[in-house]
Amino acid sequence: MIQRLSFWIIMIICSTMVYGQEHDGYYTNPILSSGADPWVIKHEGWYYYCSGVPGGIGVSRSRDLHKINPPVCVWKVPEKGQWNSTCVWAPELHFWKGKWYIYYAAGYSGPPFIHQKAGVLESVTSDAMGKYVDKGMLFTGDALGDWENNRWAIDMTLLDHKGQLYAVWSGWEGNELTDKTQQHLYIAKMVNPWTMASGRVKISSPDRYYEQGELPLNEGPQILKHEKDVFIVYSCGQSWLDTYKLSYLRLKDSDADLLDPESWIKSEKPVFEGTNQVLGVGHASFTTSPDDREYYICYHSKREKTPGWKRDIRLQKFTFDASGVPCFGKPVSVGEKLPLPSGTTHLVKAKSMVDLEKDFTELSSTARPYTYWFWMKTDRLRRRYLRQKSRIVTIVRSPLLIRCQLTGLLCSSIRSCQIPQGTILTDNFQIAVII
């Protein structure tokens, strides 16, 4: 009779962290010392981060929300003279029906920056870090098809509501000769991620007391969904000043017409703003922890009080109040200890092979048959795992053979050990299996 046993798995992964300050069970801000307009999206256990890179747009991915890896350039700007050759701003990545789409703003070089328009890229495959094709400029004017009067537009994002796609962005009422122009929020219905189905509708203007200042503007709209609520969280208060902050529009009813400005209710006060220690917070994106139990806001903050665009990237948890409104709290200061997002794999200091051998020999004769360990140092297995997540991988270390299927959590028998799906097998990987 084969007795089924349960084992704890202690996984020890030796890796080098590129970005993000992680210590024993916590992290600190900033998670990226320099950056702006952060966009992070979670898909199939990966966190994808999209950003501008020299000469194009880059995408990186990480298993850990609080770590941003170096990006891979997925698109290079065209030769000089094209509408999108320069001034590529605030790209963001969306997944829709098996492909990825990157929305960005670009325009002929300034100052003044009066030529910005919205564009979109489509992935060739389902690989977010693979090749992309340019689907061209998006129409952001009033009368659908009137390209001669296409309007200035930045910060476009995608909203999928009840199976219907919408584009939301920041724009000007008319094309101007100065970039000292008020910005408003617009929405339009879409046929697909690169084609509009309607002209634009203005749903927000900088008309509240907290939106005033040197140049009133609404920009950086981002979608936040919670239960039946749909929010458009946006930035206001001048991105170059320490007054930059967040507010929101809330869809008054899930069955409301999104193209009706009356369907959107604006907050009477800011929902997230800076402190004496953390300046000019804004242009956020939202996601959840690895186990989906917690909500997180990723945002940028000014690094100095002097007007300008020197910023870093920060991350912190938030909740919702009883009325369903997001509660972002106050931005935490540099160096403040924050618990790792729920479900994050905790790294443990690896033992040497000598210590593992010693641990094994010191076990009692009764315990020894039920205690096993193995060691792996091969890039081949790691590549195989990344390519074939659902396949059974066999690791042999004489005299024990442990069959590892890359799903689940605990061992179910002496010879069958299950590693949690999403585990990254590095070049130096050790596992101890203890009863």
mmCIF file of C-alpha atoms in Angstrom, residues 54-427:
data_model
loop_
_atom_site.group_PDB
_atom_site.id
_atom_site.type_symbol
_atom_site.label_atom_id
_atom_site.label_comp_id
_atom_site.label_asym_id
_atom_site.label_seq_id
_atom_site.Cartn_x
_atom_site.Cartn_y
_atom_site.Cartn_z
ATOM 1 C CA PRO A 54 15.254 55.874 -26.477
ATOM 2 C CA GLY A 55 13.914 55.895 -30.022
ATOM 3 C CA GLY A 56 10.767 53.901 -29.367
ATOM 4 C CA ILE A 57 8.562 52.021 -26.934
ATOM 5 C CA GLY A 58 9.581 49.211 -24.589
ATOM 6 C CA VAL A 59 7.857 46.440 -22.651
ATOM 7 C CA SER A 60 9.141 44.437 -19.699
ATOM 8 C CA ARG A 61 7.589 41.783 -17.541
ATOM 9 C CA SER A 62 7.996 40.457 -14.020
ATOM 10 C CA ARG A 63 6.391 37.912 -11.732
ATOM 11 C CA ASP A 64 6.624 40.458 -8.931
ATOM 12 C CA LEU A 65 4.497 43.594 -8.932
ATOM 13 C CA HIS A 66 7.072 45.617 -7.010
ATOM 14 C CA LYS A 67 9.909 44.839 -9.448
ATOM 15 C CA ILE A 68 10.276 46.430 -12.868
ATOM 16 C CA ASN A 69 12.743 44.695 -15.166
ATOM 17 C CA PRO A 70 14.659 46.359 -18.004
ATOM 18 C CA PRO A 71 12.397 46.835 -21.059
ATOM 19 C CA VAL A 72 12.736 45.278 -24.478
ATOM 20 C CA CYS A 73 12.230 47.712 -27.346
ATOM 21 C CA VAL A 74 9.188 46.439 -29.265
ATOM 22 C CA TRP A 75 8.736 49.378 -31.645
ATOM 23 C CA LYS A 76 11.084 51.974 -33.085
ATOM 24 C CA VAL A 77 9.859 55.344 -34.273
ATOM 25 C CA PRO A 78 9.826 55.820 -38.064
ATOM 26 C CA GLU A 79 12.309 57.953 -39.944
ATOM 27 C CA LYS A 80 12.283 61.699 -39.385
ATOM 28 C CA GLY A 81 9.464 63.656 -40.911
ATOM 29 C CA GLN A 82 6.610 61.314 -39.997
ATOM 30 C CA TRP A 83 3.847 62.435 -37.639
ATOM 31 C CA ASN A 84 5.006 59.915 -35.009
ATOM 32 C CA SER A 85 8.779 60.251 -35.400
ATOM 33 C CA THR A 86 9.194 62.352 -32.260
ATOM 34 C CA CYS A 87 7.617 63.284 -28.925
ATOM 35 C CA VAL A 88 6.378 59.774 -28.077
ATOM 36 C CA TRP A 89 4.523 60.130 -24.791
ATOM 37 C CA ALA A 90 2.880 57.891 -22.187
ATOM 38 C CA PRO A 91 2.499 54.516 -23.964
ATOM 39 C CA GLU A 92 0.214 51.945 -22.404
ATOM 40 C CA LEU A 93 -0.416 48.284 -23.155
ATOM 41 C CA HIS A 94 -3.805 46.549 -23.491
ATOM 42 C CA PHE A 95 -4.832 42.969 -24.308
ATOM 43 C CA TRP A 96 -7.886 42.354 -26.477
ATOM 44 C CA LYS A 97 -8.987 39.158 -28.204
ATOM 45 C CA GLY A 98 -5.617 37.451 -28.301
ATOM 46 C CA LYS A 99 -3.425 40.418 -29.235
ATOM 47 C CA TRP A 100 -1.740 43.333 -27.534
ATOM 48 C CA TYR A 101 -2.291 46.991 -28.358
ATOM 49 C CA ILE A 102 -0.061 49.895 -27.378
ATOM 50 C CA TYR A 103 -1.631 53.353 -27.313
ATOM 51 C CA TYR A 104 0.675 56.353 -27.369
ATOM 52 C CA ALA A 105 0.824 60.034 -28.268
ATOM 53 C CA ALA A 106 3.314 61.520 -30.712
ATOM 54 C CA GLY A 107 3.769 64.599 -32.871
ATOM 55 C CA TYR A 108 6.152 66.854 -34.727
ATOM 56 C CA SER A 109 8.799 68.142 -32.366
ATOM 57 C CA GLY A 110 8.230 71.161 -30.148
ATOM 58 C CA PRO A 111 8.122 73.373 -28.244
ATOM 59 C CA PRO A 112 5.418 74.340 -28.596
ATOM 60 C CA PHE A 113 3.963 70.814 -28.493
ATOM 61 C CA ILE A 114 0.915 71.558 -30.609
ATOM 62 C CA HIS A 115 0.914 68.549 -32.948
ATOM 63 C CA GLN A 116 0.305 65.639 -30.560
ATOM 64 C CA LYS A 117 -2.052 62.939 -31.837
ATOM 65 C CA ALA A 118 -2.963 59.436 -30.658
ATOM 66 C CA GLY A 119 -1.604 56.295 -32.329
ATOM 67 C CA VAL A 120 -1.843 52.547 -31.750
ATOM 68 C CA LEU A 121 0.365 49.511 -32.350
ATOM 69 C CA GLU A 122 -0.842 45.915 -32.711
ATOM 70 C CA SER A 123 1.202 42.868 -31.716
ATOM 71 C CA VAL A 124 1.928 40.346 -34.452
ATOM 72 C CA THR A 125 1.358 37.452 -32.043
ATOM 73 C CA SER A 126 0.085 37.038 -28.491
ATOM 74 C CA ASP A 127 3.570 37.824 -27.182
ATOM 75 C CA ALA A 128 3.518 41.245 -25.529
ATOM 76 C CA MET A 129 7.278 41.512 -25.931
ATOM 77 C CA GLY A 130 7.332 40.463 -29.586
ATOM 78 C CA LYS A 131 6.952 42.430 -32.796
ATOM 79 C CA TYR A 132 4.313 45.134 -33.369
ATOM 80 C CA VAL A 133 2.877 46.779 -36.440
ATOM 81 C CA ASP A 134 1.828 50.404 -36.593
ATOM 82 C CA LYS A 135 -1.952 50.666 -37.079
ATOM 83 C CA GLY A 136 -1.667 54.411 -37.563
ATOM 84 C CA MET A 137 -3.203 57.533 -36.120
ATOM 85 C CA LEU A 138 -6.580 57.401 -34.389
ATOM 86 C CA PHE A 139 -9.378 59.816 -35.154
ATOM 87 C CA THR A 140 -9.974 62.160 -32.208
ATOM 88 C CA GLY A 141 -12.130 64.868 -33.808
ATOM 89 C CA ASP A 142 -15.780 65.833 -33.573
ATOM 90 C CA ALA A 143 -17.291 64.646 -36.865
ATOM 91 C CA LEU A 144 -16.298 61.055 -37.625
ATOM 92 C CA GLY A 145 -14.132 60.903 -40.737
ATOM 93 C CA ASP A 146 -13.271 64.625 -40.815
ATOM 94 C CA TRP A 147 -9.525 64.012 -40.750
ATOM 95 C CA GLU A 148 -8.730 67.588 -41.760
ATOM 96 C CA ASN A 149 -10.025 68.609 -38.358
ATOM 97 C CA ASN A 150 -8.504 65.832 -36.317
ATOM 98 C CA ARG A 151 -7.742 67.191 -32.862
ATOM 99 C CA TRP A 152 -4.788 67.302 -30.476
ATOM 100 C CA ALA A 153 -4.898 64.215 -28.261
ATOM 101 C CA ILE A 154 -2.728 62.487 -25.636
ATOM 102 C CA ASP A 155 -3.001 59.780 -22.961
ATOM 103 C CA MET A 156 -5.474 57.526 -24.758
ATOM 104 C CA THR A 157 -6.690 54.492 -22.852
ATOM 105 C CA LEU A 158 -9.077 51.638 -23.641
ATOM 106 C CA LEU A 159 -12.374 50.934 -21.856
ATOM 107 C CA ASP A 160 -14.294 47.696 -22.452
ATOM 108 C CA HIS A 161 -17.811 48.038 -21.048
ATOM 109 C CA LYS A 162 -20.294 45.219 -21.536
ATOM 110 C CA GLY A 163 -18.499 44.049 -24.658
ATOM 111 C CA GLN A 164 -18.310 47.498 -26.264
ATOM 112 C CA LEU A 165 -14.942 49.200 -26.712
ATOM 113 C CA TYR A 166 -14.450 52.881 -25.952
ATOM 114 C CA ALA A 167 -11.446 55.176 -26.173
ATOM 115 C CA VAL A 168 -10.884 57.799 -23.467
ATOM 116 C CA TRP A 169 -8.254 60.508 -23.778
ATOM 117 C CA SER A 170 -7.161 64.067 -22.994
ATOM 118 C CA GLY A 171 -7.532 66.678 -25.707
ATOM 119 C CA TRP A 172 -8.074 70.264 -26.770
ATOM 120 C CA GLU A 173 -11.372 71.700 -27.928
ATOM 121 C CA GLY A 174 -9.624 72.980 -31.060
ATOM 122 C CA ASN A 175 -6.152 72.919 -32.566
ATOM 123 C CA GLU A 176 -4.135 75.827 -31.170
ATOM 124 C CA LEU A 177 -0.842 77.613 -31.816
ATOM 125 C CA THR A 178 0.241 77.351 -28.175
ATOM 126 C CA ASP A 179 0.537 74.394 -25.815
ATOM 127 C CA LYS A 180 -0.653 76.639 -22.986
ATOM 128 C CA THR A 181 -4.138 75.330 -23.739
ATOM 129 C CA GLN A 182 -6.708 73.793 -21.417
ATOM 130 C CA GLN A 183 -7.145 70.035 -21.667
ATOM 131 C CA HIS A 184 -10.423 68.139 -21.354
ATOM 132 C CA LEU A 185 -11.407 64.476 -21.211
ATOM 133 C CA TYR A 186 -13.123 62.893 -24.228
ATOM 134 C CA ILE A 187 -14.708 59.544 -24.993
ATOM 135 C CA ALA A 188 -15.669 57.818 -28.261
ATOM 136 C CA LYS A 189 -17.077 54.449 -29.227
ATOM 137 C CA MET A 190 -14.794 52.067 -31.144
ATOM 138 C CA VAL A 191 -15.303 49.448 -33.855
ATOM 139 C CA ASN A 192 -12.027 47.779 -32.891
ATOM 140 C CA PRO A 193 -8.869 48.898 -31.072
ATOM 141 C CA TRP A 194 -7.680 50.998 -34.038
ATOM 142 C CA THR A 195 -10.938 52.355 -35.503
ATOM 143 C CA MET A 196 -13.392 54.849 -34.014
ATOM 144 C CA ALA A 197 -17.134 54.305 -34.405
ATOM 145 C CA SER A 198 -18.171 57.797 -33.328
ATOM 146 C CA GLY A 199 -16.962 61.331 -32.977
ATOM 147 C CA ARG A 200 -15.683 62.442 -29.612
ATOM 148 C CA VAL A 201 -17.814 63.551 -26.666
ATOM 149 C CA LYS A 202 -16.412 65.801 -23.932
ATOM 150 C CA ILE A 203 -17.135 64.330 -20.499
ATOM 151 C CA SER A 204 -14.947 66.475 -18.228
ATOM 152 C CA SER A 205 -13.412 69.960 -18.116
ATOM 153 C CA PRO A 206 -11.155 71.462 -15.423
ATOM 154 C CA ASP A 207 -14.005 73.274 -13.667
ATOM 155 C CA ARG A 208 -13.467 72.350 -9.993
ATOM 156 C CA TYR A 209 -11.526 74.452 -7.498
ATOM 157 C CA TYR A 210 -8.776 71.837 -7.185
ATOM 158 C CA GLU A 211 -8.265 71.721 -10.967
ATOM 159 C CA GLN A 212 -7.307 75.388 -11.254
ATOM 160 C CA GLY A 213 -3.849 76.931 -11.243
ATOM 161 C CA GLU A 214 -1.237 77.923 -13.767
ATOM 162 C CA LEU A 215 -2.910 75.906 -16.525
ATOM 163 C CA PRO A 216 -6.181 74.061 -15.763
ATOM 164 C CA LEU A 217 -6.163 70.636 -17.351
ATOM 165 C CA ASN A 218 -7.561 67.102 -17.190
ATOM 166 C CA GLU A 219 -5.197 64.383 -18.453
ATOM 167 C CA GLY A 220 -3.922 60.856 -17.913
ATOM 168 C CA PRO A 221 -7.344 59.149 -17.683
ATOM 169 C CA GLN A 222 -7.208 55.557 -16.445
ATOM 170 C CA ILE A 223 -9.985 53.024 -15.972
ATOM 171 C CA LEU A 224 -10.625 51.516 -12.552
ATOM 172 C CA LYS A 225 -13.357 48.896 -12.168
ATOM 173 C CA HIS A 226 -14.669 47.536 -8.892
ATOM 174 C CA GLU A 227 -17.724 45.308 -8.680
ATOM 175 C CA LYS A 228 -20.361 47.202 -10.729
ATOM 176 C CA ASP A 229 -18.574 50.551 -10.570
ATOM 177 C CA VAL A 230 -16.599 52.117 -13.405
ATOM 178 C CA PHE A 231 -14.258 55.005 -12.571
ATOM 179 C CA ILE A 232 -12.133 57.186 -14.815
ATOM 180 C CA VAL A 233 -9.298 58.317 -12.552
ATOM 181 C CA TYR A 234 -7.465 61.271 -14.071
ATOM 182 C CA SER A 235 -4.715 63.776 -13.292
ATOM 183 C CA CYS A 236 -5.054 67.509 -12.824
ATOM 184 C CA GLY A 237 -3.093 70.400 -11.336
ATOM 185 C CA GLN A 238 -0.150 70.739 -13.785
ATOM 186 C CA SER A 239 2.280 67.852 -14.232
ATOM 187 C CA TRP A 240 5.366 70.061 -13.839
ATOM 188 C CA LEU A 241 4.296 71.386 -10.415
ATOM 189 C CA ASP A 242 3.985 69.849 -6.967
ATOM 190 C CA THR A 243 0.221 70.465 -7.195
ATOM 191 C CA TYR A 244 -0.314 67.503 -9.526
ATOM 192 C CA LYS A 245 -3.031 65.225 -8.133
ATOM 193 C CA LEU A 246 -5.748 62.694 -8.957
ATOM 194 C CA SER A 247 -9.518 62.982 -9.158
ATOM 195 C CA TYR A 248 -12.174 60.774 -10.755
ATOM 196 C CA LEU A 249 -15.357 60.476 -12.755
ATOM 197 C CA ARG A 250 -17.791 57.783 -11.683
ATOM 198 C CA LEU A 251 -20.315 56.176 -14.012
ATOM 199 C CA LYS A 252 -23.634 56.808 -12.258
ATOM 200 C CA ASP A 253 -25.140 53.511 -13.364
ATOM 201 C CA SER A 254 -23.749 50.438 -15.106
ATOM 202 C CA ASP A 255 -26.542 50.725 -17.698
ATOM 203 C CA ALA A 256 -25.936 54.436 -18.345
ATOM 204 C CA ASP A 257 -24.911 55.760 -21.748
ATOM 205 C CA LEU A 258 -21.155 56.283 -21.602
ATOM 206 C CA LEU A 259 -21.360 58.885 -24.390
ATOM 207 C CA ASP A 260 -23.711 61.053 -22.332
ATOM 208 C CA PRO A 261 -21.725 63.562 -20.197
ATOM 209 C CA GLU A 262 -24.507 63.441 -17.609
ATOM 210 C CA SER A 263 -23.661 59.777 -16.985
ATOM 211 C CA TRP A 264 -20.389 60.752 -15.342
ATOM 212 C CA ILE A 265 -20.238 62.170 -11.804
ATOM 213 C CA LYS A 266 -17.088 64.101 -10.881
ATOM 214 C CA SER A 267 -15.559 63.966 -7.416
ATOM 215 C CA GLU A 268 -16.001 67.113 -5.350
ATOM 216 C CA LYS A 269 -12.464 66.843 -4.009
ATOM 217 C CA PRO A 270 -9.148 65.260 -5.004
ATOM 218 C CA VAL A 271 -8.869 61.540 -4.374
ATOM 219 C CA PHE A 272 -5.044 61.429 -4.141
ATOM 220 C CA GLU A 273 -2.608 64.300 -3.663
ATOM 221 C CA GLY A 274 0.907 64.981 -2.458
ATOM 222 C CA THR A 275 2.308 65.820 0.960
ATOM 223 C CA ASN A 276 5.277 67.856 2.179
ATOM 224 C CA GLN A 277 7.442 64.781 1.608
ATOM 225 C CA VAL A 278 5.886 63.361 -1.582
ATOM 226 C CA LEU A 279 5.286 65.918 -4.322
ATOM 227 C CA GLY A 280 3.104 66.044 -7.414
ATOM 228 C CA VAL A 281 1.552 62.557 -7.519
ATOM 229 C CA GLY A 282 -0.293 61.578 -10.676
ATOM 230 C CA HIS A 283 -0.745 59.654 -13.932
ATOM 231 C CA ALA A 284 -1.532 56.363 -12.225
ATOM 232 C CA SER A 285 -2.414 52.860 -13.361
ATOM 233 C CA PHE A 286 -4.084 50.128 -11.337
ATOM 234 C CA THR A 287 -3.710 46.398 -10.834
ATOM 235 C CA THR A 288 -4.016 43.662 -8.222
ATOM 236 C CA SER A 289 -1.600 41.621 -6.115
ATOM 237 C CA PRO A 290 -0.336 38.232 -7.365
ATOM 238 C CA ASP A 291 -3.212 36.441 -5.592
ATOM 239 C CA ASP A 292 -5.775 39.133 -6.591
ATOM 240 C CA ARG A 293 -6.625 39.863 -2.955
ATOM 241 C CA GLU A 294 -5.286 43.418 -2.915
ATOM 242 C CA TYR A 295 -5.551 46.483 -5.166
ATOM 243 C CA TYR A 296 -2.498 48.565 -6.058
ATOM 244 C CA ILE A 297 -1.896 52.001 -7.542
ATOM 245 C CA CYS A 298 1.278 52.647 -9.516
ATOM 246 C CA TYR A 299 1.993 56.359 -9.980
ATOM 247 C CA HIS A 300 4.748 58.876 -10.529
ATOM 248 C CA SER A 301 5.925 61.599 -8.165
ATOM 249 C CA LYS A 302 8.135 64.659 -8.585
ATOM 250 C CA ARG A 303 11.636 64.236 -7.241
ATOM 251 C CA GLU A 304 12.049 67.916 -6.422
ATOM 252 C CA LYS A 305 9.882 70.964 -5.742
ATOM 253 C CA THR A 306 11.383 72.967 -8.616
ATOM 254 C CA PRO A 307 9.017 73.039 -11.629
ATOM 255 C CA GLY A 308 9.938 70.336 -14.119
ATOM 256 C CA TRP A 309 9.497 66.704 -15.064
ATOM 257 C CA LYS A 310 12.055 64.821 -12.956
ATOM 258 C CA ARG A 311 9.966 61.989 -11.525
ATOM 259 C CA ASP A 312 10.159 58.503 -10.032
ATOM 260 C CA ILE A 313 7.759 55.542 -9.957
ATOM 261 C CA ARG A 314 5.962 54.405 -6.822
ATOM 262 C CA LEU A 315 3.580 51.670 -5.749
ATOM 263 C CA GLN A 316 1.166 51.288 -2.842
ATOM 264 C CA LYS A 317 -1.913 49.365 -1.793
ATOM 265 C CA PHE A 318 -5.384 50.918 -1.715
ATOM 266 C CA THR A 319 -8.916 49.917 -0.788
ATOM 267 C CA PHE A 320 -12.517 50.972 -1.414
ATOM 268 C CA ASP A 321 -14.841 52.562 1.140
ATOM 269 C CA ALA A 322 -18.395 51.493 1.941
ATOM 270 C CA SER A 323 -19.771 53.628 -0.895
ATOM 271 C CA GLY A 324 -17.432 51.988 -3.405
ATOM 272 C CA VAL A 325 -15.086 54.963 -3.826
ATOM 273 C CA PRO A 326 -11.333 54.186 -4.038
ATOM 274 C CA CYS A 327 -9.364 55.144 -0.918
ATOM 275 C CA PHE A 328 -5.768 55.757 -1.944
ATOM 276 C CA GLY A 329 -4.758 57.313 1.374
ATOM 277 C CA LYS A 330 -1.622 59.435 1.510
ATOM 278 C CA PRO A 331 1.447 58.732 -0.643
ATOM 279 C CA VAL A 332 4.042 56.980 1.481
ATOM 280 C CA SER A 333 7.451 58.540 1.957
ATOM 281 C CA VAL A 334 10.730 57.310 0.519
ATOM 282 C CA GLY A 335 12.112 54.355 2.454
ATOM 283 C CA GLU A 336 8.926 53.559 4.366
ATOM 284 C CA LYS A 337 8.552 49.805 4.781
ATOM 285 C CA LEU A 338 5.583 48.353 2.906
ATOM 286 C CA PRO A 339 4.500 44.689 3.044
ATOM 287 C CA LEU A 340 5.071 42.799 -0.172
ATOM 288 C CA PRO A 341 1.899 42.454 -2.281
ATOM 289 C CA SER A 342 -0.204 39.495 -1.162
ATOM 290 C CA GLY A 343 0.835 36.292 -2.896
ATOM 291 C CA THR A 344 4.379 37.449 -3.637
ATOM 292 C CA THR A 345 6.917 34.617 -3.441
ATOM 293 C CA HIS A 346 9.199 35.301 -0.498
ATOM 294 C CA LEU A 347 12.850 34.711 -1.281
ATOM 295 C CA VAL A 348 14.918 32.816 1.282
ATOM 296 C CA LYS A 349 18.671 32.769 1.583
ATOM 297 C CA ALA A 350 19.970 29.647 -0.168
ATOM 298 C CA LYS A 351 21.917 27.013 1.690
ATOM 299 C CA SER A 352 25.123 25.694 0.253
ATOM 300 C CA MET A 353 25.345 22.122 -1.021
ATOM 301 C CA VAL A 354 27.595 21.236 1.944
ATOM 302 C CA ASP A 355 24.950 22.472 4.393
ATOM 303 C CA LEU A 356 22.210 20.549 2.593
ATOM 304 C CA GLU A 357 24.299 17.354 2.743
ATOM 305 C CA LYS A 358 24.891 17.949 6.453
ATOM 306 C CA ASP A 359 21.179 18.510 7.111
ATOM 307 C CA PHE A 360 20.368 15.234 5.398
ATOM 308 C CA THR A 361 22.951 13.152 7.277
ATOM 309 C CA GLU A 362 21.818 14.555 10.645
ATOM 310 C CA LEU A 363 18.227 13.354 10.148
ATOM 311 C CA SER A 364 17.096 10.361 12.187
ATOM 312 C CA SER A 365 16.768 7.030 10.429
ATOM 313 C CA THR A 366 13.002 7.288 10.781
ATOM 314 C CA ALA A 367 12.756 10.740 9.180
ATOM 315 C CA ARG A 368 15.384 10.181 6.512
ATOM 316 C CA PRO A 369 13.239 8.136 4.077
ATOM 317 C CA TYR A 370 10.698 10.941 3.945
ATOM 318 C CA THR A 371 13.115 13.824 3.423
ATOM 319 C CA TYR A 372 14.530 14.556 -0.001
ATOM 320 C CA TRP A 373 16.251 17.397 -1.748
ATOM 321 C CA PHE A 374 17.615 18.043 -5.168
ATOM 322 C CA TRP A 375 19.722 20.675 -6.838
ATOM 323 C CA MET A 376 19.550 21.962 -10.395
ATOM 324 C CA LYS A 377 21.863 24.232 -12.330
ATOM 325 C CA THR A 378 20.822 24.188 -15.939
ATOM 326 C CA ASP A 379 19.381 26.819 -18.229
ATOM 327 C CA ARG A 380 17.836 24.137 -20.447
ATOM 328 C CA LEU A 381 15.184 23.203 -17.886
ATOM 329 C CA ARG A 382 14.335 26.862 -17.240
ATOM 330 C CA ARG A 383 13.810 27.482 -20.947
ATOM 331 C CA ARG A 384 11.710 24.310 -21.210
ATOM 332 C CA TYR A 385 9.535 25.443 -18.310
ATOM 333 C CA LEU A 386 8.920 28.880 -19.797
ATOM 334 C CA ARG A 387 7.991 27.321 -23.138
ATOM 335 C CA GLN A 388 5.911 24.390 -21.882
ATOM 336 C CA LYS A 389 4.267 25.386 -18.606
ATOM 337 C CA SER A 390 1.712 22.588 -18.683
ATOM 338 C CA ARG A 391 4.133 19.752 -19.433
ATOM 339 C CA ILE A 392 5.568 17.378 -16.833
ATOM 340 C CA VAL A 393 9.237 18.056 -16.164
ATOM 341 C CA THR A 394 11.442 15.308 -14.745
ATOM 342 C CA ILE A 395 14.503 16.149 -12.666
ATOM 343 C CA VAL A 396 16.938 13.395 -11.734
ATOM 344 C CA ARG A 397 19.496 13.554 -8.952
ATOM 345 C CA SER A 398 20.758 10.091 -8.084
ATOM 346 C CA PRO A 399 19.461 8.090 -6.381
ATOM 347 C CA LEU A 400 16.129 9.926 -6.221
ATOM 348 C CA LEU A 401 13.816 10.746 -9.091
ATOM 349 C CA ILE A 402 11.209 13.436 -8.378
ATOM 350 C CA ARG A 403 8.572 14.113 -10.998
ATOM 351 C CA CYS A 404 7.484 17.764 -10.923
ATOM 352 C CA GLN A 405 4.324 18.950 -12.604
ATOM 353 C CA LEU A 406 4.344 22.768 -12.679
ATOM 354 C CA THR A 407 0.929 23.359 -11.109
ATOM 355 C CA GLY A 408 -0.461 23.121 -7.595
ATOM 356 C CA LEU A 409 1.228 23.690 -4.254
ATOM 357 C CA LEU A 410 2.055 20.570 -2.202
ATOM 358 C CA CYS A 411 3.609 17.162 -2.764
ATOM 359 C CA SER A 412 1.025 14.410 -2.975
ATOM 360 C CA SER A 413 3.406 11.463 -2.615
ATOM 361 C CA ILE A 414 7.061 10.629 -2.053
ATOM 362 C CA ARG A 415 7.806 10.560 -5.764
ATOM 363 C CA SER A 416 5.421 13.273 -6.974
ATOM 364 C CA CYS A 417 6.254 16.844 -6.058
ATOM 365 C CA GLN A 418 4.255 19.829 -7.385
ATOM 366 C CA ILE A 419 5.843 23.255 -7.780
ATOM 367 C CA PRO A 420 3.530 26.303 -7.768
ATOM 368 C CA GLN A 421 2.706 27.494 -11.262
ATOM 369 C CA GLY A 422 4.523 30.722 -11.962
ATOM 370 C CA THR A 423 7.749 29.627 -10.272
ATOM 371 C CA ILE A 424 10.728 30.935 -12.211
ATOM 372 C CA LEU A 425 13.502 28.355 -12.355
ATOM 373 C CA THR A 426 16.740 30.304 -12.327
ATOM 374 C CA ASP A 427 20.209 29.070 -13.177
#
